[in-house]
Each structure stands twice: as C-alpha cells, then as structure tokens.
PDB file of C-alpha atoms and ligand atoms in Angstrom:
ATOM      1  CA  MET A 984      70.703  53.056 125.766  1.00 77.00           C
ATOM      2  CA  THR A 985      70.303  55.931 128.097  1.00 95.00           C
ATOM      3  CA  ILE A 986      70.788  59.026 125.717  1.00 98.00           C
ATOM      4  CA  GLU A 987      67.691  60.889 124.643  1.00 98.00           C
ATOM      5  CA  ALA A 988      67.777  61.058 120.821  1.00 98.00           C
ATOM      6  CA  LEU A 989      65.392  63.743 119.911  1.00 98.00           C
ATOM      7  CA  GLY A 990      64.097  64.123 116.238  1.00 98.00           C
ATOM      8  CA  THR A 991      63.197  67.879 116.170  1.00 98.00           C
ATOM      9  CA  PRO A 992      64.554  71.135 117.518  1.00 98.00           C
ATOM     10  CA  GLY A 993      61.195  71.680 119.200  1.00 98.00           C
ATOM     11  CA  GLN A 994      61.783  68.529 121.354  1.00 98.00           C
ATOM     12  CA  ALA A 995      65.355  69.745 122.091  1.00 98.00           C
ATOM     13  CA  ARG A 996      64.046  73.094 123.223  1.00 98.00           C
ATOM     14  CA  GLU A 997      61.751  71.527 125.689  1.00 98.00           C
ATOM     15  CA  TRP A 998      64.510  69.094 127.038  1.00 98.00           C
ATOM     16  CA  CYS A 999      66.831  71.923 127.554  1.00 98.00           C
ATOM     17  CA  ARG A1000      64.192  74.084 129.228  1.00 98.00           C
ATOM     18  CA  LEU A1001      63.410  71.178 131.693  1.00 98.00           C
ATOM     19  CA  SER A1002      67.190  70.626 132.281  1.00 98.00           C
ATOM     20  CA  ARG A1003      67.642  74.412 133.035  1.00 98.00           C
ATOM     21  CA  GLU A1004      64.488  74.097 135.457  1.00 98.00           C
ATOM     22  CA  ALA A1005      65.993  71.363 137.254  1.00 98.00           C
ATOM     23  CA  GLY A1006      69.177  73.576 137.823  1.00 98.00           C
ATOM     24  CA  ALA A1007      71.460  71.626 135.540  1.00 98.00           C
ATOM     25  CA  SER A1008      74.178  73.510 133.619  1.00 98.00           C
ATOM     26  CA  LEU A1009      74.421  72.453 129.929  1.00 98.00           C
ATOM     27  CA  GLY A1010      77.061  72.185 127.394  1.00 99.00           C
ATOM     28  CA  LEU A1011      76.225  72.124 123.576  1.00 99.00           C
ATOM     29  CA  VAL A1012      78.366  70.455 120.918  1.00 99.00           C
ATOM     30  CA  PRO A1013      77.226  71.539 117.451  1.00 98.00           C
ATOM     31  CA  THR A1014      78.101  68.858 114.766  1.00 98.00           C
ATOM     32  CA  MET A1015      77.266  67.724 111.319  1.00 98.00           C
ATOM     33  CA  GLY A1016      77.430  64.146 112.283  1.00 97.00           C
ATOM     34  CA  ALA A1017      79.654  61.319 111.010  1.00 97.00           C
ATOM     35  CA  LEU A1018      81.143  61.507 114.376  1.00 98.00           C
ATOM     36  CA  HIS A1019      84.671  60.674 115.181  1.00 98.00           C
ATOM     37  CA  GLU A1020      87.271  60.927 117.992  1.00 98.00           C
ATOM     38  CA  GLY A1021      87.607  64.690 117.409  1.00 98.00           C
ATOM     39  CA  HIS A1022      83.768  65.259 118.055  1.00 98.00           C
ATOM     40  CA  LEU A1023      83.841  62.920 120.986  1.00 98.00           C
ATOM     41  CA  GLY A1024      86.651  65.007 122.444  1.00 98.00           C
ATOM     42  CA  LEU A1025      84.376  68.020 122.598  1.00 98.00           C
ATOM     43  CA  VAL A1026      81.540  66.013 123.992  1.00 99.00           C
ATOM     44  CA  ARG A1027      83.908  64.657 126.810  1.00 98.00           C
ATOM     45  CA  ARG A1028      85.018  68.047 127.616  1.00 98.00           C
ATOM     46  CA  ALA A1029      81.341  69.330 127.768  1.00 99.00           C
ATOM     47  CA  LEU A1030      80.561  66.573 130.180  1.00 98.00           C
ATOM     48  CA  GLU A1031      83.532  67.522 132.379  1.00 98.00           C
ATOM     49  CA  GLU A1032      82.614  71.055 132.611  1.00 98.00           C
ATOM     50  CA  ASN A1033      78.735  70.917 132.722  1.00 98.00           C
ATOM     51  CA  ASP A1034      76.159  68.952 134.591  1.00 98.00           C
ATOM     52  CA  ARG A1035      74.691  67.691 131.127  1.00 98.00           C
ATOM     53  CA  ALA A1036      75.992  67.725 127.630  1.00 98.00           C
ATOM     54  CA  CYS A1037      73.974  67.618 124.380  1.00 98.00           C
ATOM     55  CA  ALA A1038      75.091  67.425 120.783  1.00 98.00           C
ATOM     56  CA  SER A1039      73.337  68.429 117.657  1.00 98.00           C
ATOM     57  CA  VAL A1040      73.701  66.674 114.411  1.00 98.00           C
ATOM     58  CA  PHE A1041      72.490  68.533 111.338  1.00 98.00           C
ATOM     59  CA  VAL A1042      74.227  68.699 107.851  1.00 97.00           C
ATOM     60  CA  ASN A1043      73.550  72.494 107.346  1.00 97.00           C
ATOM     61  CA  PRO A1044      72.699  73.131 103.767  1.00 96.00           C
ATOM     62  CA  LEU A1045      73.071  76.862 104.414  1.00 96.00           C
ATOM     63  CA  GLN A1046      76.933  76.446 104.757  1.00 95.00           C
ATOM     64  CA  PHE A1047      77.640  74.345 101.646  1.00 95.00           C
ATOM     65  CA  GLY A1048      78.423  76.221  98.469  1.00 91.00           C
ATOM     66  CA  GLU A1049      78.559  73.121  96.244  1.00 87.00           C
ATOM     67  CA  ALA A1050      75.497  70.926  96.031  1.00 89.00           C
ATOM     68  CA  SER A1051      77.671  67.908  95.319  1.00 88.00           C
ATOM     69  CA  ASP A1052      79.573  68.411  98.415  1.00 91.00           C
ATOM     70  CA  LEU A1053      76.341  68.612 100.456  1.00 94.00           C
ATOM     71  CA  GLU A1054      75.184  65.438  98.878  1.00 95.00           C
ATOM     72  CA  LYS A1055      78.386  63.493  99.335  1.00 93.00           C
ATOM     73  CA  TYR A1056      78.695  64.511 103.144  1.00 95.00           C
ATOM     74  CA  PRO A1057      78.639  61.276 105.131  1.00 94.00           C
ATOM     75  CA  ARG A1058      75.453  60.720 107.339  1.00 95.00           C
ATOM     76  CA  ASP A1059      74.777  57.961 109.743  1.00 96.00           C
ATOM     77  CA  PHE A1060      72.460  59.311 112.640  1.00 97.00           C
ATOM     78  CA  GLU A1061      71.950  55.957 114.316  1.00 97.00           C
ATOM     79  CA  ALA A1062      75.768  55.280 114.515  1.00 98.00           C
ATOM     80  CA  ASP A1063      76.250  58.812 115.876  1.00 98.00           C
ATOM     81  CA  VAL A1064      73.658  58.340 118.568  1.00 98.00           C
ATOM     82  CA  ALA A1065      75.338  55.079 119.644  1.00 98.00           C
ATOM     83  CA  ARG A1066      78.626  56.814 119.827  1.00 98.00           C
ATOM     84  CA  LEU A1067      77.490  59.624 121.809  1.00 98.00           C
ATOM     85  CA  ASP A1068      75.570  57.178 124.197  1.00 98.00           C
ATOM     86  CA  SER A1069      78.752  55.084 124.671  1.00 98.00           C
ATOM     87  CA  ILE A1070      80.522  58.244 126.238  1.00 98.00           C
ATOM     88  CA  GLY A1071      77.651  59.381 128.552  1.00 98.00           C
ATOM     89  CA  CYS A1072      76.113  62.194 126.333  1.00 98.00           C
ATOM     90  CA  HIS A1073      72.808  63.041 127.718  1.00 98.00           C
ATOM     91  CA  MET A1074      70.944  64.303 124.685  1.00 98.00           C
ATOM     92  CA  VAL A1075      71.340  64.507 120.928  1.00 98.00           C
ATOM     93  CA  PHE A1076      69.008  66.216 118.706  1.00 98.00           C
ATOM     94  CA  THR A1077      68.645  66.621 114.931  1.00 98.00           C
ATOM     95  CA  GLY A1078      65.893  68.264 112.416  1.00 98.00           C
ATOM     96  CA  THR A1079      65.410  69.481 108.987  1.00 97.00           C
ATOM     97  CA  LEU A1080      66.153  72.923 107.818  1.00 98.00           C
ATOM     98  CA  GLU A1081      62.292  73.522 107.901  1.00 97.00           C
ATOM     99  CA  GLN A1082      62.078  72.675 111.453  1.00 98.00           C
ATOM    100  CA  PHE A1083      65.187  74.771 112.384  1.00 98.00           C
ATOM    101  CA  PHE A1084      63.627  77.812 110.542  1.00 98.00           C
ATOM    102  CA  GLU A1085      59.969  76.973 110.848  1.00 97.00           C
ATOM    103  CA  GLY A1086      57.827  79.391 108.844  1.00 96.00           C
ATOM    104  CA  GLU A1087      60.953  81.258 107.468  1.00 97.00           C
ATOM    105  CA  LEU A1088      61.667  79.315 104.387  1.00 97.00           C
ATOM    106  CA  ASP A1089      60.672  80.584 100.862  1.00 96.00           C
ATOM    107  CA  ARG A1090      58.753  78.453  98.526  1.00 94.00           C
ATOM    108  CA  GLY A1091      61.926  76.696  97.058  1.00 92.00           C
ATOM    109  CA  GLY A1092      62.693  75.536 100.695  1.00 93.00           C
ATOM    110  CA  SER A1093      65.567  77.830 101.167  1.00 94.00           C
ATOM    111  CA  LEU A1094      66.105  80.669 103.720  1.00 97.00           C
ATOM    112  CA  PRO A1095      65.831  83.959 102.249  1.00 96.00           C
ATOM    113  CA  ALA A1096      69.125  85.920 101.913  1.00 95.00           C
ATOM    114  CA  ASP A1097      67.746  88.655 104.256  1.00 96.00           C
ATOM    115  CA  ARG A1098      67.385  86.103 107.053  1.00 96.00           C
ATOM    116  CA  LEU A1099      70.964  84.932 106.972  1.00 97.00           C
ATOM    117  CA  LEU A1100      73.226  86.415 109.866  1.00 98.00           C
ATOM    118  CA  HIS A1101      76.252  88.319 108.692  1.00 96.00           C
ATOM    119  CA  PRO A1102      79.369  87.287 110.713  1.00 97.00           C
ATOM    120  CA  GLY A1103      82.091  89.613 111.743  1.00 95.00           C
ATOM    121  CA  PRO A1104      85.396  90.588 110.126  1.00 97.00           C
ATOM    122  CA  GLN A1105      86.821  87.209 111.170  1.00 98.00           C
ATOM    123  CA  ALA A1106      84.825  85.719 108.263  1.00 98.00           C
ATOM    124  CA  LEU A1107      86.932  87.632 105.726  1.00 98.00           C
ATOM    125  CA  GLY A1108      89.683  85.844 103.731  1.00 98.00           C
ATOM    126  CA  LEU A1109      90.573  82.104 103.547  1.00 98.00           C
ATOM    127  CA  GLU A1110      87.580  79.993 104.155  1.00 98.00           C
ATOM    128  CA  GLY A1111      85.325  83.112 103.706  1.00 97.00           C
ATOM    129  CA  GLU A1112      86.950  83.735 100.329  1.00 97.00           C
ATOM    130  CA  PHE A1113      87.252  80.089  99.012  1.00 97.00           C
ATOM    131  CA  ARG A1114      83.771  79.156 100.367  1.00 96.00           C
ATOM    132  CA  SER A1115      81.696  82.328  99.615  1.00 95.00           C
ATOM    133  CA  GLY A1116      78.705  82.495 101.810  1.00 96.00           C
ATOM    134  CA  HIS A1117      79.890  79.645 104.053  1.00 97.00           C
ATOM    135  CA  PHE A1118      80.208  81.619 107.308  1.00 98.00           C
ATOM    136  CA  GLU A1119      76.781  83.306 106.778  1.00 98.00           C
ATOM    137  CA  GLY A1120      75.416  79.667 106.843  1.00 98.00           C
ATOM    138  CA  VAL A1121      77.572  78.787 109.734  1.00 98.00           C
ATOM    139  CA  ALA A1122      76.608  81.895 111.872  1.00 98.00           C
ATOM    140  CA  THR A1123      72.881  81.467 111.048  1.00 98.00           C
ATOM    141  CA  ILE A1124      72.646  77.978 112.082  1.00 98.00           C
ATOM    142  CA  VAL A1125      75.011  78.288 115.180  1.00 98.00           C
ATOM    143  CA  ASP A1126      72.838  81.333 116.405  1.00 98.00           C
ATOM    144  CA  ARG A1127      69.762  79.219 116.093  1.00 98.00           C
ATOM    145  CA  LEU A1128      71.306  76.185 117.795  1.00 98.00           C
ATOM    146  CA  PHE A1129      72.246  78.528 120.542  1.00 98.00           C
ATOM    147  CA  GLU A1130      68.739  79.887 120.708  1.00 98.00           C
ATOM    148  CA  VAL A1131      67.147  76.273 120.860  1.00 98.00           C
ATOM    149  CA  ALA A1132      69.459  74.914 123.644  1.00 98.00           C
ATOM    150  CA  SER A1133      70.455  78.175 125.450  1.00 98.00           C
ATOM    151  CA  PRO A1134      73.594  76.314 126.712  1.00 98.00           C
ATOM    152  CA  ASP A1135      75.983  77.595 129.326  1.00 98.00           C
ATOM    153  CA  ARG A1136      78.870  76.684 127.199  1.00 98.00           C
ATOM    154  CA  ALA A1137      79.273  75.568 123.565  1.00 99.00           C
ATOM    155  CA  TYR A1138      82.287  73.589 122.370  1.00 99.00           C
ATOM    156  CA  PHE A1139      84.076  73.911 119.034  1.00 98.00           C
ATOM    157  CA  GLY A1140      87.257  72.519 117.501  1.00 98.00           C
ATOM    158  CA  GLN A1141      90.320  74.385 116.592  1.00 98.00           C
ATOM    159  CA  LYS A1142      90.178  72.163 113.525  1.00 98.00           C
ATOM    160  CA  ASP A1143      87.981  74.855 112.079  1.00 98.00           C
ATOM    161  CA  PHE A1144      90.247  77.690 113.231  1.00 98.00           C
ATOM    162  CA  GLN A1145      88.315  80.654 111.376  1.00 98.00           C
ATOM    163  CA  GLN A1146      85.022  79.138 112.310  1.00 98.00           C
ATOM    164  CA  SER A1147      86.245  79.241 115.923  1.00 98.00           C
ATOM    165  CA  LEU A1148      86.963  82.951 115.633  1.00 98.00           C
ATOM    166  CA  VAL A1149      83.670  83.501 113.837  1.00 98.00           C
ATOM    167  CA  VAL A1150      81.460  81.569 116.523  1.00 98.00           C
ATOM    168  CA  SER A1151      83.215  83.227 119.425  1.00 98.00           C
ATOM    169  CA  GLU A1152      82.532  86.715 118.096  1.00 98.00           C
ATOM    170  CA  LEU A1153      78.867  85.806 117.370  1.00 98.00           C
ATOM    171  CA  ALA A1154      78.550  84.414 120.974  1.00 98.00           C
ATOM    172  CA  ARG A1155      80.141  87.594 122.483  1.00 98.00           C
ATOM    173  CA  ALA A1156      77.846  89.859 120.348  1.00 98.00           C
ATOM    174  CA  ARG A1157      74.779  87.998 121.472  1.00 98.00           C
ATOM    175  CA  GLY A1158      75.767  87.815 125.049  1.00 98.00           C
ATOM    176  CA  GLY A1159      76.467  84.061 125.391  1.00 98.00           C
ATOM    177  CA  PRO A1160      77.111  81.153 125.615  1.00 98.00           C
ATOM    178  CA  ARG A1161      80.736  80.898 126.703  1.00 98.00           C
ATOM    179  CA  VAL A1162      82.643  79.328 123.734  1.00 99.00           C
ATOM    180  CA  VAL A1163      85.204  76.694 124.308  1.00 99.00           C
ATOM    181  CA  ILE A1164      87.688  75.803 121.754  1.00 98.00           C
ATOM    182  CA  CYS A1165      89.345  72.321 121.798  1.00 98.00           C
ATOM    183  CA  PRO A1166      92.467  70.985 120.541  1.00 98.00           C
ATOM    184  CA  ILE A1167      92.718  69.112 117.008  1.00 98.00           C
ATOM    185  CA  ALA A1168      92.399  65.470 117.279  1.00 98.00           C
ATOM    186  CA  ARG A1169      94.606  63.585 114.837  1.00 98.00           C
ATOM    187  CA  GLU A1170      94.964  60.203 113.334  1.00 97.00           C
ATOM    188  CA  PRO A1171      98.325  58.475 113.988  1.00 97.00           C
ATOM    189  CA  SER A1172      99.742  59.684 110.680  1.00 97.00           C
ATOM    190  CA  GLY A1173      99.007  63.391 111.960  1.00 98.00           C
ATOM    191  CA  LEU A1174      96.048  63.713 109.678  1.00 98.00           C
ATOM    192  CA  ALA A1175      93.345  65.964 111.254  1.00 98.00           C
ATOM    193  CA  ARG A1176      90.410  63.697 112.070  1.00 98.00           C
ATOM    194  CA  SER A1177      87.466  64.869 109.708  1.00 98.00           C
ATOM    195  CA  SER A1178      84.043  63.185 108.675  1.00 95.00           C
ATOM    196  CA  ARG A1179      85.426  64.013 105.221  1.00 96.00           C
ATOM    197  CA  ASN A1180      88.377  61.582 105.709  1.00 97.00           C
ATOM    198  CA  GLU A1181      85.890  58.857 105.126  1.00 94.00           C
ATOM    199  CA  LEU A1182      85.483  59.926 101.580  1.00 95.00           C
ATOM    200  CA  LEU A1183      89.289  59.530 100.827  1.00 97.00           C
ATOM    201  CA  GLU A1184      90.424  56.442  98.729  1.00 98.00           C
ATOM    202  CA  PRO A1185      93.224  54.761 100.756  1.00 98.00           C
ATOM    203  CA  ARG A1186      95.958  55.997  98.546  1.00 98.00           C
ATOM    204  CA  ASP A1187      94.685  59.739  99.026  1.00 98.00           C
ATOM    205  CA  ARG A1188      94.565  59.152 102.681  1.00 98.00           C
ATOM    206  CA  GLU A1189      98.297  58.378 102.723  1.00 97.00           C
ATOM    207  CA  ARG A1190      98.776  61.428 100.515  1.00 98.00           C
ATOM    208  CA  ALA A1191      96.939  63.610 102.973  1.00 98.00           C
ATOM    209  CA  ALA A1192      99.547  63.079 105.639  1.00 98.00           C
ATOM    210  CA  CYS A1193     101.651  65.683 103.937  1.00 98.00           C
ATOM    211  CA  ILE A1194      99.360  68.335 105.342  1.00 98.00           C
ATOM    212  CA  ALA A1195     100.571  67.613 108.800  1.00 98.00           C
ATOM    213  CA  VAL A1196     104.175  67.351 107.668  1.00 98.00           C
ATOM    214  CA  ALA A1197     103.768  70.729 105.965  1.00 98.00           C
ATOM    215  CA  LEU A1198     102.544  72.180 109.407  1.00 98.00           C
ATOM    216  CA  SER A1199     105.436  70.626 111.181  1.00 98.00           C
ATOM    217  CA  HIS A1200     108.030  72.096 108.795  1.00 98.00           C
ATOM    218  CA  ALA A1201     106.359  75.656 109.414  1.00 98.00           C
ATOM    219  CA  ALA A1202     106.416  75.054 113.187  1.00 98.00           C
ATOM    220  CA  ARG A1203     110.054  73.960 113.030  1.00 98.00           C
ATOM    221  CA  ALA A1204     110.859  76.986 111.035  1.00 98.00           C
ATOM    222  CA  TRP A1205     108.961  79.324 113.397  1.00 98.00           C
ATOM    223  CA  ARG A1206     110.566  77.770 116.583  1.00 97.00           C
ATOM    224  CA  SER A1207     114.055  78.341 114.967  1.00 97.00           C
ATOM    225  CA  GLY A1208     113.229  82.020 114.601  1.00 97.00           C
ATOM    226  CA  VAL A1209     111.938  82.384 111.187  1.00 97.00           C
ATOM    227  CA  ARG A1210     109.331  85.163 111.180  1.00 97.00           C
ATOM    228  CA  SER A1211     108.764  86.099 107.584  1.00 96.00           C
ATOM    229  CA  VAL A1212     105.203  85.121 106.374  1.00 97.00           C
ATOM    230  CA  GLU A1213     106.794  84.341 102.728  1.00 97.00           C
ATOM    231  CA  ALA A1214     109.295  82.115 104.199  1.00 98.00           C
ATOM    232  CA  LEU A1215     106.817  80.258 106.466  1.00 98.00           C
ATOM    233  CA  GLU A1216     104.399  80.041 103.544  1.00 98.00           C
ATOM    234  CA  GLY A1217     107.457  78.667 101.416  1.00 98.00           C
ATOM    235  CA  GLU A1218     107.922  75.888 104.068  1.00 98.00           C
ATOM    236  CA  LEU A1219     104.161  74.947 103.656  1.00 98.00           C
ATOM    237  CA  ALA A1220     104.077  75.099 100.006  1.00 98.00           C
ATOM    238  CA  ALA A1221     107.184  72.917  99.533  1.00 98.00           C
ATOM    239  CA  ALA A1222     105.855  70.178 101.564  1.00 98.00           C
ATOM    240  CA  LEU A1223     102.346  70.372 100.057  1.00 98.00           C
ATOM    241  CA  ASP A1224     103.887  70.254  96.463  1.00 98.00           C
ATOM    242  CA  ARG A1225     102.941  66.369  95.828  1.00 97.00           C
ATOM    243  CA  PRO A1226     101.159  64.742  92.975  1.00 97.00           C
ATOM    244  CA  GLY A1227      97.460  64.530  93.590  1.00 98.00           C
ATOM    245  CA  VAL A1228      97.449  67.433  96.124  1.00 98.00           C
ATOM    246  CA  GLU A1229      95.762  70.566  94.800  1.00 98.00           C
ATOM    247  CA  LEU A1230      96.421  73.770  96.892  1.00 98.00           C
ATOM    248  CA  GLU A1231      93.793  76.134  97.779  1.00 98.00           C
ATOM    249  CA  TYR A1232      95.798  78.045 100.469  1.00 98.00           C
ATOM    250  CA  ALA A1233      98.748  77.572 102.673  1.00 98.00           C
ATOM    251  CA  THR A1234      99.422  80.574 104.833  1.00 98.00           C
ATOM    252  CA  VAL A1235     100.019  82.225 108.231  1.00 98.00           C
ATOM    253  CA  ARG A1236      97.911  84.581 110.316  1.00 98.00           C
ATOM    254  CA  ASP A1237      98.304  86.299 113.545  1.00 98.00           C
ATOM    255  CA  PRO A1238      95.899  84.375 115.860  1.00 96.00           C
ATOM    256  CA  SER A1239      95.569  87.291 118.091  1.00 94.00           C
ATOM    257  CA  ARG A1240      94.522  89.637 115.357  1.00 96.00           C
ATOM    258  CA  TRP A1241      92.649  88.158 112.515  1.00 97.00           C
ATOM    259  CA  SER A1242      93.264  89.812 109.102  1.00 97.00           C
ATOM    260  CA  PRO A1243      91.954  88.599 105.649  1.00 96.00           C
ATOM    261  CA  GLY A1244      95.567  88.701 104.324  1.00 96.00           C
ATOM    262  CA  GLY A1245      98.830  87.823 106.008  1.00 94.00           C
ATOM    263  CA  PRO A1246      99.845  90.078 108.854  1.00 95.00           C
ATOM    264  CA  THR A1247     101.908  93.142 107.787  1.00 94.00           C
ATOM    265  CA  TRP A1248     102.835  93.825 111.393  1.00 95.00           C
ATOM    266  CA  GLU A1249     105.380  92.086 113.865  1.00 94.00           C
ATOM    267  CA  PHE A1250     103.546  89.177 115.298  1.00 95.00           C
ATOM    268  CA  GLU A1251     104.411  87.172 118.367  1.00 96.00           C
ATOM    269  CA  GLU A1252     102.232  84.142 117.707  1.00 97.00           C
ATOM    270  CA  ALA A1253     101.391  82.577 114.446  1.00 98.00           C
ATOM    271  CA  VAL A1254      98.858  79.930 113.070  1.00 98.00           C
ATOM    272  CA  ALA A1255      99.473  78.155 109.687  1.00 98.00           C
ATOM    273  CA  LEU A1256      96.385  77.324 107.926  1.00 98.00           C
ATOM    274  CA  VAL A1257      96.158  74.936 105.099  1.00 99.00           C
ATOM    275  CA  ALA A1258      93.156  73.882 102.561  1.00 98.00           C
ATOM    276  CA  VAL A1259      93.832  71.414  99.859  1.00 98.00           C
ATOM    277  CA  ARG A1260      91.880  69.087  97.628  1.00 98.00           C
ATOM    278  CA  ILE A1261      92.896  65.543  97.391  1.00 98.00           C
ATOM    279  CA  GLY A1262      90.813  63.040  95.314  1.00 97.00           C
ATOM    280  CA  GLY A1263      88.263  65.720  95.107  1.00 96.00           C
ATOM    281  CA  VAL A1264      87.844  65.907  98.837  1.00 96.00           C
ATOM    282  CA  ARG A1265      88.474  69.345 100.432  1.00 97.00           C
ATOM    283  CA  LEU A1266      90.546  69.051 103.647  1.00 98.00           C
ATOM    284  CA  ILE A1267      91.556  72.041 106.099  1.00 98.00           C
ATOM    285  CA  ASP A1268      93.871  71.946 108.963  1.00 99.00           C
ATOM    286  CA  ASN A1269      96.082  74.397 111.023  1.00 99.00           C
ATOM    287  CA  HIS A1270      98.630  74.572 113.710  1.00 98.00           C
ATOM    288  CA  LEU A1271      99.798  77.014 116.271  1.00 98.00           C
ATOM    289  CA  LEU A1272     103.330  77.438 115.331  1.00 98.00           C
ATOM    290  CA  GLY A1273     104.757  77.934 118.786  1.00 97.00           C
ATOM    291  CA  GLU A1274     103.875  74.366 119.517  1.00 96.00           C
ATOM    292  CA  PRO A1275     105.829  71.372 118.337  1.00 95.00           C
ATOM    293  CA  GLY A1276     104.438  70.250 114.892  1.00 97.00           C
ATOM    294  CA  PRO A1277     101.772  67.542 114.717  1.00 98.00           C
ATOM    295  CA  VAL A1278     104.300  65.092 113.443  1.00 98.00           C
ATOM    296  CA  THR A1279     107.994  64.357 114.316  1.00 96.00           C
ATOM    297  CA  LEU A1280     110.200  65.367 111.374  1.00 96.00           C
ATOM    298  CA  PRO A1281     113.363  63.480 110.646  1.00 90.00           C
ATOM    299  CA  PRO A1282     116.376  65.631 111.562  1.00 86.00           C
ATOM    300  CA  ALA A1283     117.165  68.287 108.907  1.00 76.00           C
ATOM    301  CA  ALA A1284     119.768  67.163 106.621  1.00 68.00           C
ATOM    302  CA  GLU A1285     123.345  68.753 107.410  1.00 66.00           C
ATOM    303  CA  PRO A1286     124.454  71.175 104.722  1.00 62.00           C
ATOM    304  CA  ARG A1287     127.171  69.372 102.596  1.00 67.00           C
ATOM    305  CA  GLY A1288     130.670  70.861 103.245  1.00 56.00           C
TER     306      GLY A1288
HETATM  307  P1  AMP B 306      81.841  69.261 111.917  1.00 63.39           P
HETATM  308  O1  AMP B 306      80.809  68.021 112.298  1.00 63.39           O
HETATM  309  O2  AMP B 306      82.691  68.881 111.018  1.00 63.39           O
HETATM  310  O3  AMP B 306      80.842  70.530 111.657  1.00 63.39           O
HETATM  311  O4  AMP B 306      82.502  69.540 113.400  1.00 63.39           O
HETATM  312  C1  AMP B 306      81.811  69.884 114.468  1.00 63.39           C
HETATM  313  C2  AMP B 306      82.732  70.260 115.476  1.00 63.39           C
HETATM  314  O5  AMP B 306      83.721  69.384 115.683  1.00 63.39           O
HETATM  315  C3  AMP B 306      83.426  71.509 114.970  1.00 63.39           C
HETATM  316  O6  AMP B 306      83.602  72.567 116.103  1.00 63.39           O
HETATM  317  C4  AMP B 306      84.872  71.093 114.492  1.00 63.39           C
HETATM  318  O7  AMP B 306      85.695  72.007 114.618  1.00 63.39           O
HETATM  319  C5  AMP B 306      85.075  69.897 115.539  1.00 63.39           C
HETATM  320  N1  AMP B 306      86.003  69.037 115.099  1.00 63.39           N
HETATM  321  C6  AMP B 306      85.940  68.346 113.819  1.00 63.39           C
HETATM  322  N2  AMP B 306      87.036  67.775 113.684  1.00 63.39           N
HETATM  323  C7  AMP B 306      87.825  67.809 114.763  1.00 63.39           C
HETATM  324  C8  AMP B 306      89.091  67.336 115.093  1.00 63.39           C
HETATM  325  N3  AMP B 306      89.841  66.578 114.483  1.00 63.39           N
HETATM  326  N4  AMP B 306      89.616  67.876 116.280  1.00 63.39           N
HETATM  327  C9  AMP B 306      88.798  68.581 117.209  1.00 63.39           C
HETATM  328  N5  AMP B 306      87.677  69.168 116.812  1.00 63.39           N
HETATM  329  C10 AMP B 306      87.190  68.779 115.641  1.00 63.39           C
END
C-alpha cells in the first residue's frame, strides 16, 4: 500500500502543507465514503489534472436532517482506503466532527448554529427545501475541507447538481479552489451510482431504474422541441408513477440561472432533477436535457390510425 491514510484533519493539513512546499499541485475530492466508481472517477480526474490527489472521507453529521439517515449511512474506511490506493490516490484523510471543528463544538457535541456557513441562493428550493439545513451543513464542512487541504482544485459530481452550484459559489466567494464538476457515473441499468444504493433491497434496486427512464423521457421530449416546464415535468412524473416509488420532486430548472421554482423565462438549456424514496432510501438524480438520456428508450409507439 502506498497511499497515506491519515486519521485526523491536523495530519492532513501538515501533509498538504509539505506537498505545497514541494511545489506539487493538489486536487481534493471530498466524500462521505462507501466509495464507488462515481467517486473514483472524480479521483482519477484529480490525478490527471494535478501532481497529487487526496480524498476526504467524512460522514458529515451537519448535513443530515434525520438521525436515522445518518446512522444508516454505509461506512467502511478500510475498504475506501484500499480502493483509493488501487487507483494511485496519494492521500486520504478522515476525522471526527470534534477534530474538524476543534474547540468550536458546544457541550452537546454539536456545532452552534452561529458557526454554520450560510450558502448562496443556489441553496434555495428542491434539496434546500426538502432537506432543511442540508446546504448549511455542506457549505460548512466543504469550507473547512478547503481550509485544511488548500487544494488547487476540488472535484465534485454533477450527481448532486444543486450541491455543485452551492460549492462553486462558495469557492468563488472565498477565492478558491477551482471547482471541477464531473459527469454522473451510472450502473448498467442507468441508475446513478450512489453509496445509498447499497441500502436498496434487490427488488427496490430494480424499481429505481425508473429514475433514469424518467430522465430519458424528459430528454427525448426536450430534444423533440418541448419547452413547457409542465409538459417536461409531466414526462418525469408519468415514468416515476410506479408502485413503491414515492416522489419528492421531479422538475426542471435552467442550469445557467438557478431559481427556487421552475423558470418563468424562456430557457435555452434545461436540467431535470428528481428526488424519490424507494424502500425508505432517498435517491436523487438529474440530467442535462440537451444530451441523450441516460438509457435508450424503446421507439415511441406510433399513434393508432
Ligand atoms: P458523497 O460521498 O455522496 O458525498 O459524494 C462525494 C462526491 O462524489 C460528490 O461530489 C458527489 O456528487 C460525487 N458523486 C457521488 N455519486 C456520483 C456519481 N454517481 N457520479 C459522479 N459523481 C458522484
């Protein structure tokens, strides 16, 4: 094993400092672990574009609303280290909330509300609405990770579309690092890879394939000229209307101009965003509608004459 696996943010800070002193550029990949091909794609990209790449593995309690969701979240640090090592990642670090926010926690072990960062308007609506406080937690830990590692570039996935906007704005406001957004890695069924997929029963995993089908229907409609938000949402909703699939939202936004609700202006690009619960597991996905859908749909039935 050649990767440096560091147990505290303090050790990571020192490693990154020495790395900078040696003149090496650094790419950081923040993760919550249970690493899969989606995460590894980000790390590979960081390795391509920097002299060194490091990943953080921290299941950040600040961004979880439901305690049960936080408890259920899969964790396997040793397996994560081995995966990162196998692709040549230089360093991985983890730590506890206490270590990340040394001397800042209250007696109950939480970060006081006035220490949380408030993200920009990109946090409004959708995830910001369904997971109240989520983006405050994300912005607060991402800012701390940026501060610990001082990377040249930081890599995030388009899988968490709204998060990618929030962290890009955060990085812009603090003057770095450069944020690189990487494409969504999918399973053969089209299901976006996610650590949460591990929590799905086999039957629910099959069901979850309808998310990529719904995105593909919306993409087909968009590419055939449909521009009405309602009609595009109708495509999504119809494909997601399946037993065992509980819809939180299925909607469309203009990716070049975030709005908490659907765009009320004419938009030239569109992103469809979906959040559902299947078997108690919350899954999100999205797709830029100008691109072919994540799955190939059977040809549309000819209207009967
Ligand atoms: P997480 O561990 O879920 O917080 O994810 C860490 C990073 O990996 C985030 O920037 C995610 O957007 C990204 N990511 C997660 N799943 C995927 C995927 N299927 N494809 C691309 N990036 C992903």
